[in-house]
XYZ file of N, CA and C in Angstrom:
330
model
N -8.392 1.978 2.983
C -7.949 3.099 3.796
C -8.872 4.281 3.538
N -8.886 5.208 4.436
C -9.817 6.323 4.369
C -9.403 7.303 3.279
N -10.365 7.796 2.517
C -10.035 8.701 1.410
C -9.958 10.160 1.833
N -10.447 10.486 3.019
C -10.427 11.884 3.448
C -9.432 12.145 4.571
N -9.083 11.124 5.308
C -8.123 11.264 6.407
C -6.924 10.372 6.130
N -5.816 10.709 6.722
C -4.598 9.928 6.535
C -4.579 8.797 7.554
N -5.415 7.781 7.300
C -5.613 6.667 8.216
C -5.430 5.374 7.435
N -4.422 4.603 7.782
C -4.122 3.347 7.107
C -4.921 2.241 7.793
N -5.649 1.444 7.001
C -6.506 0.409 7.583
C -5.846 -0.965 7.474
N -6.569 -1.947 7.991
C -6.063 -3.318 8.002
C -5.862 -3.880 6.602
N -6.549 -3.346 5.607
C -6.399 -3.861 4.242
C -4.969 -3.659 3.740
N -4.379 -2.548 4.070
C -2.994 -2.295 3.676
C -2.052 -3.199 4.458
N -2.281 -3.322 5.746
C -1.405 -4.161 6.563
C -1.550 -5.638 6.214
N -2.733 -6.049 5.765
C -2.923 -7.429 5.307
C -2.046 -7.694 4.080
N -2.009 -6.751 3.150
C -1.144 -6.896 1.967
C 0.320 -6.975 2.392
N 0.715 -6.140 3.334
C 2.105 -6.151 3.818
C 2.437 -7.508 4.431
N 1.567 -8.018 5.269
C 1.837 -9.301 5.931
C 1.891 -10.468 4.952
N 1.142 -10.389 3.858
C 1.092 -11.467 2.883
C 2.060 -11.263 1.717
N 2.981 -10.313 1.867
C 4.009 -10.037 0.851
C 3.397 -9.675 -0.503
N 2.310 -8.903 -0.482
C 1.672 -8.459 -1.715
C 2.027 -6.997 -1.971
N 2.452 -6.679 -3.174
C 2.589 -5.256 -3.493
C 1.193 -4.625 -3.436
N 1.108 -3.391 -3.010
C -0.191 -2.758 -2.826
C -0.166 -1.348 -3.381
N -1.354 -0.844 -3.639
C -1.514 0.542 -4.053
C -2.771 1.065 -3.385
N -2.671 2.169 -2.692
C -3.813 2.737 -1.984
C -4.536 3.706 -2.921
N -5.797 3.421 -3.177
C -6.641 4.318 -3.958
C -7.227 5.319 -2.979
N -6.928 6.580 -3.189
C -7.376 7.629 -2.281
C -6.295 8.681 -2.162
N -6.155 9.215 -1.011
C -5.208 10.299 -0.776
C -3.759 9.828 -0.948
N -2.974 10.518 -1.797
C -1.564 10.144 -1.944
C -0.766 10.367 -0.656
N -1.332 11.114 0.275
C -0.630 11.329 1.542
C -0.525 10.032 2.345
N -1.364 9.037 2.012
C -1.269 7.758 2.704
C 0.016 7.027 2.315
N 0.403 7.107 1.050
C 1.688 6.535 0.649
C 2.828 7.288 1.335
N 2.700 8.599 1.410
C 3.731 9.407 2.088
C 3.845 9.022 3.556
N 2.706 8.801 4.206
C 2.703 8.400 5.618
C 3.425 7.062 5.786
N 3.127 6.113 4.915
C 3.802 4.814 4.996
C 5.308 4.959 4.793
N 5.707 5.759 3.810
C 7.152 5.968 3.586
C 7.797 6.651 4.791
N 7.074 7.598 5.412
C 7.602 8.265 6.610
C 7.774 7.271 7.759
N 6.956 6.233 7.768
C 7.078 5.183 8.785
C 8.110 4.130 8.395
N 8.739 4.307 7.235
C 9.813 3.414 6.811
C 9.415 2.357 5.804
N 8.159 2.308 5.401
C 7.695 1.280 4.465
C 8.038 1.639 3.022
N 8.194 0.617 2.215
C 8.339 0.777 0.775
C 6.937 0.826 0.172
N 6.752 1.656 -0.862
C 5.480 1.700 -1.583
C 5.746 1.357 -3.046
N 4.698 1.124 -3.816
C 4.850 0.468 -5.115
C 4.195 1.226 -6.275
N 4.209 2.540 -6.224
C 3.602 3.323 -7.300
C 4.214 2.966 -8.661
N 5.510 2.805 -8.701
C 6.206 2.484 -9.951
C 5.689 1.174 -10.563
N 5.460 0.182 -9.733
C 4.968 -1.109 -10.208
C 3.591 -0.985 -10.857
N 2.753 -0.098 -10.330
C 1.391 0.060 -10.829
C 1.270 1.130 -11.921
N 2.353 1.813 -12.216
C 2.375 2.749 -13.335
C 1.706 4.088 -13.110
N 1.391 4.417 -11.858
C 0.777 5.715 -11.540
C 1.309 6.201 -10.197
N 1.228 7.508 -9.998
C 1.661 8.078 -8.717
C 0.525 8.119 -7.700
N -0.694 8.354 -8.189
C -1.835 8.404 -7.288
C -3.102 8.076 -8.069
N -4.115 7.633 -7.341
C -5.435 7.380 -7.914
C -6.452 8.035 -6.987
N -6.971 9.163 -7.449
C -7.960 9.883 -6.657
C -9.278 10.061 -7.403
N -9.305 9.677 -8.689
C -10.539 9.798 -9.452
C -10.622 8.682 -10.495
N -11.737 8.643 -11.205
C -11.991 7.552 -12.141
C -10.968 7.506 -13.278
N -10.582 8.663 -13.806
C -9.633 8.659 -14.928
C -8.267 8.128 -14.495
N -7.843 8.456 -13.298
C -6.579 7.911 -12.793
C -6.698 6.408 -12.554
N -7.851 5.952 -12.086
C -8.080 4.517 -11.894
C -8.036 3.793 -13.235
N -8.625 4.382 -14.266
C -8.582 3.783 -15.601
C -7.144 3.673 -16.113
N -6.364 4.706 -15.873
C -4.956 4.695 -16.309
C -4.211 3.538 -15.639
N -4.420 3.375 -14.336
C -3.753 2.287 -13.633
C -4.252 0.938 -14.156
N -5.550 0.808 -14.351
C -6.106 -0.447 -14.842
C -5.540 -0.788 -16.223
N -5.447 0.174 -17.101
C -4.907 -0.065 -18.440
C -3.456 -0.529 -18.355
N -2.704 0.091 -17.484
C -1.299 -0.299 -17.306
C -1.207 -1.759 -16.850
N -1.995 -2.122 -15.872
C -1.973 -3.490 -15.351
C -2.512 -4.476 -16.389
N -3.611 -4.106 -17.044
C -4.248 -5.005 -18.012
C -3.349 -5.309 -19.199
N -2.457 -4.404 -19.538
C -1.573 -4.601 -20.691
C -0.206 -5.155 -20.306
N -0.086 -5.621 -19.085
C 1.157 -6.238 -18.630
C 0.933 -7.742 -18.537
N 1.756 -8.481 -19.225
C 1.660 -9.941 -19.192
C 1.835 -10.430 -17.758
N 0.952 -11.322 -17.312
C 0.961 -11.794 -15.932
C 2.281 -12.468 -15.559
N 2.838 -13.275 -16.457
C 4.115 -13.928 -16.163
C 5.241 -12.923 -16.026
N 5.224 -11.894 -16.854
C 6.243 -10.836 -16.752
C 6.078 -10.082 -15.432
N 4.831 -9.805 -15.066
C 4.570 -9.116 -13.798
C 5.052 -9.944 -12.615
N 4.764 -11.242 -12.625
C 5.224 -12.120 -11.539
C 6.747 -12.130 -11.456
N 7.421 -12.215 -12.594
C 8.888 -12.214 -12.606
C 9.435 -10.889 -12.094
N 8.800 -9.800 -12.504
C 9.242 -8.481 -12.054
C 9.118 -8.360 -10.530
N 8.007 -8.834 -9.989
C 7.816 -8.781 -8.537
C 8.864 -9.645 -7.847
N 9.073 -10.841 -8.349
C 10.067 -11.752 -7.770
C 11.474 -11.153 -7.817
N 11.840 -10.589 -8.956
C 13.211 -10.114 -9.156
C 13.480 -8.726 -8.593
N 12.486 -7.844 -8.642
C 12.725 -6.445 -8.289
C 12.066 -5.987 -6.988
N 11.052 -6.724 -6.530
C 10.274 -6.227 -5.397
C 10.233 -7.149 -4.188
N 10.667 -8.381 -4.317
C 10.558 -9.313 -3.203
C 11.301 -8.817 -1.968
N 12.499 -8.264 -2.146
C 13.249 -7.741 -0.999
C 12.466 -6.635 -0.282
N 11.800 -5.773 -1.051
C 11.000 -4.700 -0.448
C 9.793 -5.271 0.293
N 9.186 -6.300 -0.279
C 8.024 -6.919 0.361
C 8.413 -7.575 1.689
N 9.532 -8.274 1.694
C 10.019 -8.911 2.922
C 10.406 -7.839 3.941
N 11.060 -6.774 3.484
C 11.433 -5.660 4.364
C 10.183 -5.081 5.031
N 9.127 -4.816 4.233
C 7.890 -4.261 4.795
C 7.288 -5.188 5.844
N 7.279 -6.483 5.568
C 6.712 -7.446 6.515
C 7.504 -7.432 7.824
N 8.826 -7.451 7.731
C 9.657 -7.424 8.944
C 9.451 -6.131 9.725
N 9.341 -5.012 9.015
C 9.102 -3.733 9.678
C 7.754 -3.757 10.394
N 6.744 -4.290 9.738
C 5.423 -4.379 10.350
C 5.457 -5.231 11.618
N 6.132 -6.359 11.554
C 6.193 -7.264 12.707
C 7.023 -6.699 13.860
N 7.931 -5.793 13.580
C 8.794 -5.251 14.627
C 8.346 -3.875 15.127
N 7.254 -3.345 14.600
C 6.822 -1.993 14.992
C 6.309 -1.985 16.422
N 6.330 -0.829 17.020
C 5.748 -0.644 18.340
C 4.362 -0.046 18.131
N 3.378 -0.654 18.743
C 1.988 -0.238 18.558
C 1.525 0.561 19.770
N 0.976 1.733 19.495
C 0.365 2.531 20.550
C -1.143 2.348 20.449
N -1.704 1.577 21.357
C -3.139 1.337 21.322
C -3.914 2.622 21.575
N -3.330 3.536 22.303
C -3.991 4.822 22.537
C -4.192 5.554 21.218
N -3.165 5.575 20.364
C -3.285 6.222 19.056
C -4.340 5.534 18.202
N -4.367 4.214 18.224
C -5.339 3.463 17.434
C -6.757 3.783 17.903
N -6.967 3.770 19.198
C -8.294 4.068 19.744
C -8.692 5.498 19.394
N -7.770 6.440 19.545
C -8.059 7.836 19.204
C -8.452 7.976 17.733
N -7.727 7.275 16.843
C -8.055 7.330 15.409
C -9.435 6.757 15.137
N -9.753 5.641 15.741
C -11.057 5.009 15.527
C -12.168 5.908 16.036
N -11.999 6.452 17.221
C -13.018 7.336 17.782
C -13.196 8.568 16.901
N -12.112 9.158 16.454
C -12.201 10.354 15.596
C -12.919 10.048 14.290
N -12.616 8.905 13.687
C -13.229 8.563 12.392
C -14.678 8.145 12.518
N -15.101 7.696 13.680
C -16.490 7.263 13.821
C -17.426 8.382 14.297
N -16.867 9.509 14.648
C -17.735 10.618 15.075
C -18.129 11.450 13.903
């Protein structure tokens, strides 16, 4: 996703469709935008509220690196699966305005 504009890209929607918890590195307003659209976000799972610089990225990496993979998988299964399924259903049922998408693409490419 774009780090200077509040524009959610296909990488985030790919995670949503594949039931993957995600974290957007860049502007925290992107998480706010997703929540405003009704999506669940996963800052708590990744142990940070935002990642906008290298030190914040290191903090998130340390949190993930020190979490046992089996424990993380169980936590996602037990605590986050409902949110992941909810996000996928919301994505599949959304109404898409192609005009807005085209306007965003044109604005970002100029």
